[in-house]
Coordinates of C-alpha atoms in Angstrom, one line a residue:
Chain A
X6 CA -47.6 -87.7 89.4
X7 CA -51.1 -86.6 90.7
X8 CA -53.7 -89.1 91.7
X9 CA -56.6 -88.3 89.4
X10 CA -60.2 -89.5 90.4
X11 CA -61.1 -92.7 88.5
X12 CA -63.1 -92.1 85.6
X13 CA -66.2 -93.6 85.9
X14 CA -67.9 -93.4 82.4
X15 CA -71.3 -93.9 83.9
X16 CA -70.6 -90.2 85.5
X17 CA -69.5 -88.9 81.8
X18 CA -71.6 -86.1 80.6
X19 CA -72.6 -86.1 77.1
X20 CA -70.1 -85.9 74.3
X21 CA -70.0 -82.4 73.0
X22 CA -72.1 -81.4 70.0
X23 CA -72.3 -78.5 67.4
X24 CA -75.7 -76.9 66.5
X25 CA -76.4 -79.7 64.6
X26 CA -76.4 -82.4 67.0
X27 CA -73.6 -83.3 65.4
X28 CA -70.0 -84.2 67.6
X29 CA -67.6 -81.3 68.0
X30 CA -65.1 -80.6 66.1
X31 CA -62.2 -83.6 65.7
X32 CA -59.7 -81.6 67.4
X33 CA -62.0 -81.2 70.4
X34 CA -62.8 -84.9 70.4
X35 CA -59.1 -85.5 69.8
X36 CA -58.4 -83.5 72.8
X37 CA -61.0 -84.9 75.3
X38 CA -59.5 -88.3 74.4
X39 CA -56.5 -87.1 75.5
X40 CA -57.8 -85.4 78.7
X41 CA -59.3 -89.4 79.7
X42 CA -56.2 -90.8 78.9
X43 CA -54.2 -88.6 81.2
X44 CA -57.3 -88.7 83.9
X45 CA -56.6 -92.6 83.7
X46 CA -53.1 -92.1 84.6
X47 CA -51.1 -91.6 81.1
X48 CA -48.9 -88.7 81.7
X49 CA -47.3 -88.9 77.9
X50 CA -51.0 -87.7 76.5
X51 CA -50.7 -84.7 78.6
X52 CA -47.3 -83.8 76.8
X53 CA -49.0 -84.3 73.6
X54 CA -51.9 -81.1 75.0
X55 CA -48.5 -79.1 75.9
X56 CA -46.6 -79.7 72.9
X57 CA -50.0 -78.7 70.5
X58 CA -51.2 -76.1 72.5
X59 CA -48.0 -74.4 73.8
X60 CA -47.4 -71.6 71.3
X61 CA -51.3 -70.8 71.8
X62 CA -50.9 -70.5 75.5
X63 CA -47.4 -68.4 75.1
X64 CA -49.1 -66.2 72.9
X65 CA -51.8 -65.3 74.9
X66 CA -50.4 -64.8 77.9
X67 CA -47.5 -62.6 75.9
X68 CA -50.2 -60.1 74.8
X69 CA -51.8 -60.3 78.4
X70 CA -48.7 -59.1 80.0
X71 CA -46.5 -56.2 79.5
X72 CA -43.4 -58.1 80.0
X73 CA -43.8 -60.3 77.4
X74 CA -40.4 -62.1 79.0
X75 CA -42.3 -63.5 81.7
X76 CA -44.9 -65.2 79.0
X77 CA -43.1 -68.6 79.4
X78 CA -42.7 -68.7 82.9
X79 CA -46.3 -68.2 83.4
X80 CA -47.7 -70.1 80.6
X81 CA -45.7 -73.3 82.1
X82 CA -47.2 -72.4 85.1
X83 CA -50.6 -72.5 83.6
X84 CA -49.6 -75.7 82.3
X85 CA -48.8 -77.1 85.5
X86 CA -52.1 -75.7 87.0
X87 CA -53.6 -77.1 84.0
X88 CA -52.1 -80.5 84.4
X89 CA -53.5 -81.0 88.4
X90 CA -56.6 -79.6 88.0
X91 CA -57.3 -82.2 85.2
X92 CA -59.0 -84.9 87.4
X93 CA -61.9 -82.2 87.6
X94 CA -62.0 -81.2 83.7
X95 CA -65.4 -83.0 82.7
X96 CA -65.7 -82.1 79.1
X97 CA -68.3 -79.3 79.4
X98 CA -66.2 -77.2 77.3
X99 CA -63.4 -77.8 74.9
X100 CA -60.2 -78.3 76.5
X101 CA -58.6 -75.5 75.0
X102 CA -61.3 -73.2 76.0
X103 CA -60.3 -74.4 79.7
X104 CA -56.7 -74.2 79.5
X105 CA -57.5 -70.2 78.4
X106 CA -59.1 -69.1 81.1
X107 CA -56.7 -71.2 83.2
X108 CA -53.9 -69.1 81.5
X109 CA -55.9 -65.9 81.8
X110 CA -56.2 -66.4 85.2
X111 CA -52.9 -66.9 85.9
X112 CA -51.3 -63.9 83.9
X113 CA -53.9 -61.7 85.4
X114 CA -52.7 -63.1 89.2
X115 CA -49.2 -62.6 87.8
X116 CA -50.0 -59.0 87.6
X117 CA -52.2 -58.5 89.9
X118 CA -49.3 -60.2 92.3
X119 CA -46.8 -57.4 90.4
X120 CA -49.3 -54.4 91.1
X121 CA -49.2 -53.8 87.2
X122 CA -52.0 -53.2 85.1
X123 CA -52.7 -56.1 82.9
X124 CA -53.7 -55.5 79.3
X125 CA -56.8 -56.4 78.5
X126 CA -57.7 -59.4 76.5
X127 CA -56.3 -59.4 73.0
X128 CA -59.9 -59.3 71.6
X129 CA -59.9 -55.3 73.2
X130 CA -56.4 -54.1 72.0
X131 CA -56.9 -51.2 70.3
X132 CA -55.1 -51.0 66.5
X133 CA -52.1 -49.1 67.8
X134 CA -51.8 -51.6 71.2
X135 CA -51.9 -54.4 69.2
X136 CA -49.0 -53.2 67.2
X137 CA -46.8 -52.4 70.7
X138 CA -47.9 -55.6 72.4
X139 CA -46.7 -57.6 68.5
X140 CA -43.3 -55.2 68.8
X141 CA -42.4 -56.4 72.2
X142 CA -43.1 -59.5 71.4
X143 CA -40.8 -59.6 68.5
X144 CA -38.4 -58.6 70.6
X145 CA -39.0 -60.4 74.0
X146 CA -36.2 -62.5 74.5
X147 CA -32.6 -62.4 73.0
X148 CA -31.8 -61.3 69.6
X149 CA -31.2 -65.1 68.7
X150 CA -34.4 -66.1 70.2
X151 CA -35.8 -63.4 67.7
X152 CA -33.9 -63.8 64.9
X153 CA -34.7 -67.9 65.3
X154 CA -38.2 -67.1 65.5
X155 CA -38.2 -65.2 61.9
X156 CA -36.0 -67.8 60.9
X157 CA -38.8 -70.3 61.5
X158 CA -41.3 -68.2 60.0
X159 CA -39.5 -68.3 56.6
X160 CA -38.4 -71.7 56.5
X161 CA -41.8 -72.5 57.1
X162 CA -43.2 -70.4 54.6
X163 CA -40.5 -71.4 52.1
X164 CA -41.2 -75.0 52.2
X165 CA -44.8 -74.3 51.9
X166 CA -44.0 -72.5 48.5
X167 CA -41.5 -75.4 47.2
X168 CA -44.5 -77.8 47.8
X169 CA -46.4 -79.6 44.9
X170 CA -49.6 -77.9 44.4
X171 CA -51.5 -80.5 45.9
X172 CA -49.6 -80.9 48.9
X173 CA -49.7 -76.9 48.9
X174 CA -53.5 -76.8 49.1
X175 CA -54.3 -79.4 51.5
X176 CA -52.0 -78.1 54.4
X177 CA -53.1 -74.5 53.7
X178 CA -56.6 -76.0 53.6
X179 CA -56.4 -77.4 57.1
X180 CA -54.0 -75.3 59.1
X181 CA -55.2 -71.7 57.7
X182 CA -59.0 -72.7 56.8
X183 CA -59.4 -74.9 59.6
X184 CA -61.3 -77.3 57.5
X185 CA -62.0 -81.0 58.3
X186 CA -60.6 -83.9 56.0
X187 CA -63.7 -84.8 54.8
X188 CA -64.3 -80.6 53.7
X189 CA -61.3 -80.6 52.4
X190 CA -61.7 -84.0 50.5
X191 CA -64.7 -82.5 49.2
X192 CA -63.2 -79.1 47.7
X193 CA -60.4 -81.1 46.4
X194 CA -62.7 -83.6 45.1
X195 CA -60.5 -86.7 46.2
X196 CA -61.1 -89.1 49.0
X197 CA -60.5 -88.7 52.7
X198 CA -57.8 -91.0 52.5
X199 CA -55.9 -89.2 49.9
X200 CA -56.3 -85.6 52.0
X201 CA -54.6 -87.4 55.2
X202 CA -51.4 -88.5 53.1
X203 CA -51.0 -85.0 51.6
X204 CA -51.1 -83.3 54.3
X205 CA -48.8 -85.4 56.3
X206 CA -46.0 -85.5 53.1
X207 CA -46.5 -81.6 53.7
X208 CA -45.8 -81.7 57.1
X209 CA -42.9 -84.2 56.5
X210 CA -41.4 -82.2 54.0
X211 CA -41.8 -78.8 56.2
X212 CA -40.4 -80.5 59.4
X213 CA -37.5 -81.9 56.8
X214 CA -37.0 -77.9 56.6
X215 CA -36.8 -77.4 60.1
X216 CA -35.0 -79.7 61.2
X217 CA -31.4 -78.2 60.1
X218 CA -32.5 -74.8 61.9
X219 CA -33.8 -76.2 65.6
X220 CA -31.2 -79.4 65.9
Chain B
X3 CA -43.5 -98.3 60.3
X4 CA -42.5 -95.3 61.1
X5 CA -43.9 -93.4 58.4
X6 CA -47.3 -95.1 59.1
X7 CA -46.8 -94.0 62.5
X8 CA -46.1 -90.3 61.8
X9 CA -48.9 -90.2 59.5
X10 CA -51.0 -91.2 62.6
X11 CA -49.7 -88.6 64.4
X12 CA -50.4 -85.6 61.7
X13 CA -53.9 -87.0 61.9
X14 CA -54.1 -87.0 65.9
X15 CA -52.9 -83.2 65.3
X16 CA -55.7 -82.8 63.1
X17 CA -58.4 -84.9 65.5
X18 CA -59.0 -87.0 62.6
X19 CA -57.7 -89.9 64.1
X20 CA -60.1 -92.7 65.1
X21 CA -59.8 -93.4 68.9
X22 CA -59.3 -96.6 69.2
X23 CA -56.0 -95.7 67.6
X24 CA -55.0 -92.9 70.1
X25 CA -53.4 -95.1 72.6
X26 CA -50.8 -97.1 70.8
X27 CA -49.4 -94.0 69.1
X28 CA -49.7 -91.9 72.3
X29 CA -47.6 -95.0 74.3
X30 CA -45.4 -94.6 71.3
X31 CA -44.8 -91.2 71.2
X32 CA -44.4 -91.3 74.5
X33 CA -40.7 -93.6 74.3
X34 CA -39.9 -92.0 71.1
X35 CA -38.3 -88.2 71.3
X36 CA -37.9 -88.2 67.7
X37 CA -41.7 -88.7 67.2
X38 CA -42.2 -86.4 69.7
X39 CA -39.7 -83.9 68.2
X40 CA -41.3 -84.6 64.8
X41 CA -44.7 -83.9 66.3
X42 CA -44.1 -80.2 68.0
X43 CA -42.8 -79.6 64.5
X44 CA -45.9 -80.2 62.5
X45 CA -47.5 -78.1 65.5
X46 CA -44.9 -75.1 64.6
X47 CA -45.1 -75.5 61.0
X48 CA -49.3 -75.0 61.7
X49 CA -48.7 -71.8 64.0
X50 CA -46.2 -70.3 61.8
X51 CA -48.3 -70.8 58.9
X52 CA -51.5 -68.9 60.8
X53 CA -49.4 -66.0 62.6
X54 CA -46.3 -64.9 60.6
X55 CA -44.1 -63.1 62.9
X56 CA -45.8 -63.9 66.2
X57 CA -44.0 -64.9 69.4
X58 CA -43.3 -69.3 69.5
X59 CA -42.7 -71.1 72.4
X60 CA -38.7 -71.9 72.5
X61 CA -37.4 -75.4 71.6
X62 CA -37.8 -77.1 75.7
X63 CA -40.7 -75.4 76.7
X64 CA -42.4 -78.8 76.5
X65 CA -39.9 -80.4 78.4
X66 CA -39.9 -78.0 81.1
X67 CA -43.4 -78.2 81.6
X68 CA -43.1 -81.8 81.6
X69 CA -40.2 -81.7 84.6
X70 CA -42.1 -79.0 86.7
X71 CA -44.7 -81.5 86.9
X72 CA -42.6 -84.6 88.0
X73 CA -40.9 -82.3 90.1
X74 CA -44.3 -81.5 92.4
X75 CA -42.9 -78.0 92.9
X76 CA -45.5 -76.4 94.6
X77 CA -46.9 -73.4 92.6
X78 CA -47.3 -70.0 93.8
X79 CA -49.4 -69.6 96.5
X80 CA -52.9 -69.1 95.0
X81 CA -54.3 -65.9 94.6
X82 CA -58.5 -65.4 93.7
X83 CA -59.1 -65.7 90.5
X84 CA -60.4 -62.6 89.0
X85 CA -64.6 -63.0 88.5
X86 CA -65.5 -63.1 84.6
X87 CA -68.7 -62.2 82.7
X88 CA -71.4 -60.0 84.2
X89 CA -70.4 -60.1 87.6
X90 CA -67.4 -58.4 87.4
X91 CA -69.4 -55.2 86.5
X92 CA -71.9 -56.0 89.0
X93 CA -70.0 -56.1 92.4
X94 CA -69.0 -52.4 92.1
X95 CA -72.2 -51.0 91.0
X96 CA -74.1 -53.5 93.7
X97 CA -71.6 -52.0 96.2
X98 CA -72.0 -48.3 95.0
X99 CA -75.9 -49.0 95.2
X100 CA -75.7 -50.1 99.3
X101 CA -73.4 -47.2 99.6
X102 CA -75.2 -44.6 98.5
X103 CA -79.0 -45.8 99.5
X104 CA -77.2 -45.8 103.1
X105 CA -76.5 -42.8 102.6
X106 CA -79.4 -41.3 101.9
X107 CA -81.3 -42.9 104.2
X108 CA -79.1 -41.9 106.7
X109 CA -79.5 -38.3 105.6
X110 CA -83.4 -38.3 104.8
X111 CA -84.0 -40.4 108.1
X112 CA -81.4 -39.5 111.0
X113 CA -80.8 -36.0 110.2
X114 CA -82.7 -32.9 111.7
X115 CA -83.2 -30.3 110.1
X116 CA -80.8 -27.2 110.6
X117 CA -78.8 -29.1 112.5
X118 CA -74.8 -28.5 112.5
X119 CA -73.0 -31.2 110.0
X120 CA -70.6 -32.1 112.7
X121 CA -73.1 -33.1 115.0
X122 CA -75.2 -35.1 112.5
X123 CA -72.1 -36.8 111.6
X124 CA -71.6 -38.1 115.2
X125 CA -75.1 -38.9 115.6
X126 CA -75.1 -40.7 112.5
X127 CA -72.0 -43.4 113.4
X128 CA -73.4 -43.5 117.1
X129 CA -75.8 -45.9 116.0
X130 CA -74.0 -48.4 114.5
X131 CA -71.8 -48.4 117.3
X132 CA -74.1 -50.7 119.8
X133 CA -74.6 -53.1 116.3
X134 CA -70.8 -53.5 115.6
X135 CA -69.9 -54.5 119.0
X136 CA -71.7 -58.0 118.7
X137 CA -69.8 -58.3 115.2
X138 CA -66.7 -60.2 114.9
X139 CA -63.6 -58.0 113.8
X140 CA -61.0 -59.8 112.1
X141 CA -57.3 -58.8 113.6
X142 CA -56.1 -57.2 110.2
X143 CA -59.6 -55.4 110.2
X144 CA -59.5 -51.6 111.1
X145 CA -61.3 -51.1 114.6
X146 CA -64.6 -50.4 115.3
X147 CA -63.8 -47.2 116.6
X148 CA -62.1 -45.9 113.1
X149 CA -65.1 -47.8 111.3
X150 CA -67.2 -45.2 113.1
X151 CA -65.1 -42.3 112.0
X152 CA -64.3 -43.3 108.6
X153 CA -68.7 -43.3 108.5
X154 CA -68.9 -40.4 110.2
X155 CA -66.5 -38.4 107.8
X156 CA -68.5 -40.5 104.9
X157 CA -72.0 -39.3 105.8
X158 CA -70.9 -35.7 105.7
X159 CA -68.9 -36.3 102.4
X160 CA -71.9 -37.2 100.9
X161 CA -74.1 -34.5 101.7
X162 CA -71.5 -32.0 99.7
X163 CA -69.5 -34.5 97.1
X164 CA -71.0 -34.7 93.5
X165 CA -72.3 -37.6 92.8
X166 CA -69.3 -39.0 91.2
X167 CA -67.0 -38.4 94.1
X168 CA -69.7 -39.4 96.7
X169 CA -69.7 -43.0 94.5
X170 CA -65.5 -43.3 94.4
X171 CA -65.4 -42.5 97.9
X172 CA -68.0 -44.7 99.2
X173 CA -66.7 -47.9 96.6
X174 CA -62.4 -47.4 98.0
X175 CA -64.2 -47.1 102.0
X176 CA -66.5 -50.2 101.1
X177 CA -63.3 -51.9 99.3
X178 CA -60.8 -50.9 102.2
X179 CA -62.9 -51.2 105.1
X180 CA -65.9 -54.4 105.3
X181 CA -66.6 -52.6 108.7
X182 CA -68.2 -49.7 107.0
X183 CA -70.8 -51.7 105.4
X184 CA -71.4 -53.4 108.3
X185 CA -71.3 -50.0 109.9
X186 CA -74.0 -48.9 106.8
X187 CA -76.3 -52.0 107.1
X188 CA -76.7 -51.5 111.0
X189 CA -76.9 -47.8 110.9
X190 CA -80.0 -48.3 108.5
X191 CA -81.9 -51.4 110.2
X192 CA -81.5 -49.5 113.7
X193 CA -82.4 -45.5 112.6

């Protein structure tokens, strides 16, 4: 395991903040506690960063190259990278935000090592690229790999639609919105409390789904 | 228990989770596969809800990840990272800029007039090759004496090359050969 430097809180620069003064988002601040945790030594909170960020990071780096195949290979290696250059990650910026351009950086070496022209950042693709780059994709790996994948998608989207209402529009609140508990407790006009246990029972009952399929 | 402990984890997913709470459940998580399994499924559940019919990450991606690590395997040897931002656009267009002000100065400022392109071409590298013999030459570096040449032939390019071609040419000599700028600089500062 890599020797981080201590952590010397003293050294810590300010906690991010939004516009407002106010702290960044929870998932950044989830993440940065995280990053400390495995900065102190705790190697199970970096799983926790690979496991949440992991389709992100395969995504990316599938529409970056044009042999979408390789997209694991070098997102794990961004990961790794990731992982031991962590002692020096001092919360300037989200953590996702650093792990991108690590993962940018490492496709476009990947390419550059390959003497291929990397596509450009998905932000650029043209309407038409987009739709080659989403093809391959689809069809990077075996036809299992694929057909699980679409598999997942409808499970998923099944059990959303067998969901109680209210269980329904909390999840869809949070994962598609984006929106904090406390926005969400708001528009629902319940407490905080009450927006935490729905969307858990909806991700209980979704992973219930998946289970069957990915066992 | 458990379910209070999975709860905590949907919230740690969500960053709602207070801190002080983070490092039981990430000690736990960390002995537990099935909370860990449970876990990448409330991540998948969230990615398959916001892209339908993207690519996912297959079932021991995190587990791979996770043994590259222990392992230490040393990872490719490191290449430069690619700049970003403004400076990417920058260097080429800085580059061009020494390039072609060389140029011209070596044309307004070295060249007589009527003289045969040939023999202004000579002249022009001779120069730079007094400066370049006091510079350090790395072994994978072309010569000093096909710097010179690679000048000469770049001074007379310019005088009959567009604009456009004069700037390619210039920009692959300047990328291929850190001699010719040296070659440029010198030939310049010492008219």
């Amino acid at each position: 395991m890599a020797n981080f430097p201590p952590v010397d809180g003293s050294t810590e620069p300010d906690e991010p903040r939004d516009d407002h003064g106010r702290p960044a988002s929870g998932v950044e601040q989830s993440d940065l506690e995280l990053v400390r945790r495995v900065q102190r030594g705790e190697r199970g909170a970096f799983d926790l960063l690979v496991l949440r960020y992991q389709h992100r990071v395969i995504k990316l780096v599938a529409r970056l190259l044009r042999d979408p195949s390789e997209a694991e290979d070098v997102a794990q290696e961004a990961f790794v990278k990731a992982y031991r250059a962590l002692g020096s990650f001092r919360g300037d910026s989200a953590f996702y935000t650093w792990l991108y351009r690590i993962a940018v950086n490492t496709a476009r070496n990947t390419m550059a090592s390959r003497q291929r022209r990397p596509l450009e950042y998905e932000g650029n693709l043209n309407e038409s690229e987009q739709s080659a780059v989403e093809s391959r994709m689809r069809h990077m790996d075996t036809p299992e790999a694929t057909l699980l994948s679409d598999e997942i998608h409808s499970t998923v989207n099944r059990a959303i639609g067998d969901l109680p209402e209210d269980l329904r529009t909390a999840i869809v609140l949070r994962e598609v919105e984006g929106m904090s508990y406390e926005e969400i407790a708001e528009a629902m006009e319940c407490p905080v409390g009450t927006v935490r246990s729905r969307i858990f029972r909806a991700r209980e009952a979704i992973d219930r789904s998946l289970k069957p399929l990915l066992d | 228990m458990k379910e209070q402990i999975r709860e905590q984890m949907s919230a740690l997913l969500d960053g709602e989770l207070a801190a002080s709470e983070v490092g039981l459940l990430v000690r736990r998580m960390e002995r537990d596969d099935e909370l860990k399994r449970a876990f990448s499924n409330y991540v998948l559940a969230g990615e398959a809800l916001r892209s339908p019919g993207g690519v996912l990450a297959s079932a021991g991606f995190a587990a791979r990840v996770g043994a590259a690590i222990d392992s230490g395997a040393p990872l490719p040897a490191a290449q430069p990272a690619p700049e970003r931002g403004p400076l990417r656009w920058k260097r080429p267009l800085v580059a061009t800029a020494v390039a072609a002000g060389a140029a011209l100065a070596a044309v307004l400022l070295v060249r007589p007039e009527g003289e045969d392109t040939r023999l202004f071409a000579e002249r022009a590298a001779a120069p730079a090759q007094t400066s370049i013999s006091a510079l350090p030459v790395g072994g994978s570096s072309p010569t000093p004496a096909q710097s010179q040449r690679l000048a000469g032939y770049l001074v007379t390019h310019g005088q009959y090359a567009t604009p456009l071609g004069r700037r390619n040419v210039w920009s692959s000599a300047l990328a291929t050969d850190p001699g010719i700028a040296r070659v440029t600089y010198e030939s310049v500062e010492t008219p």
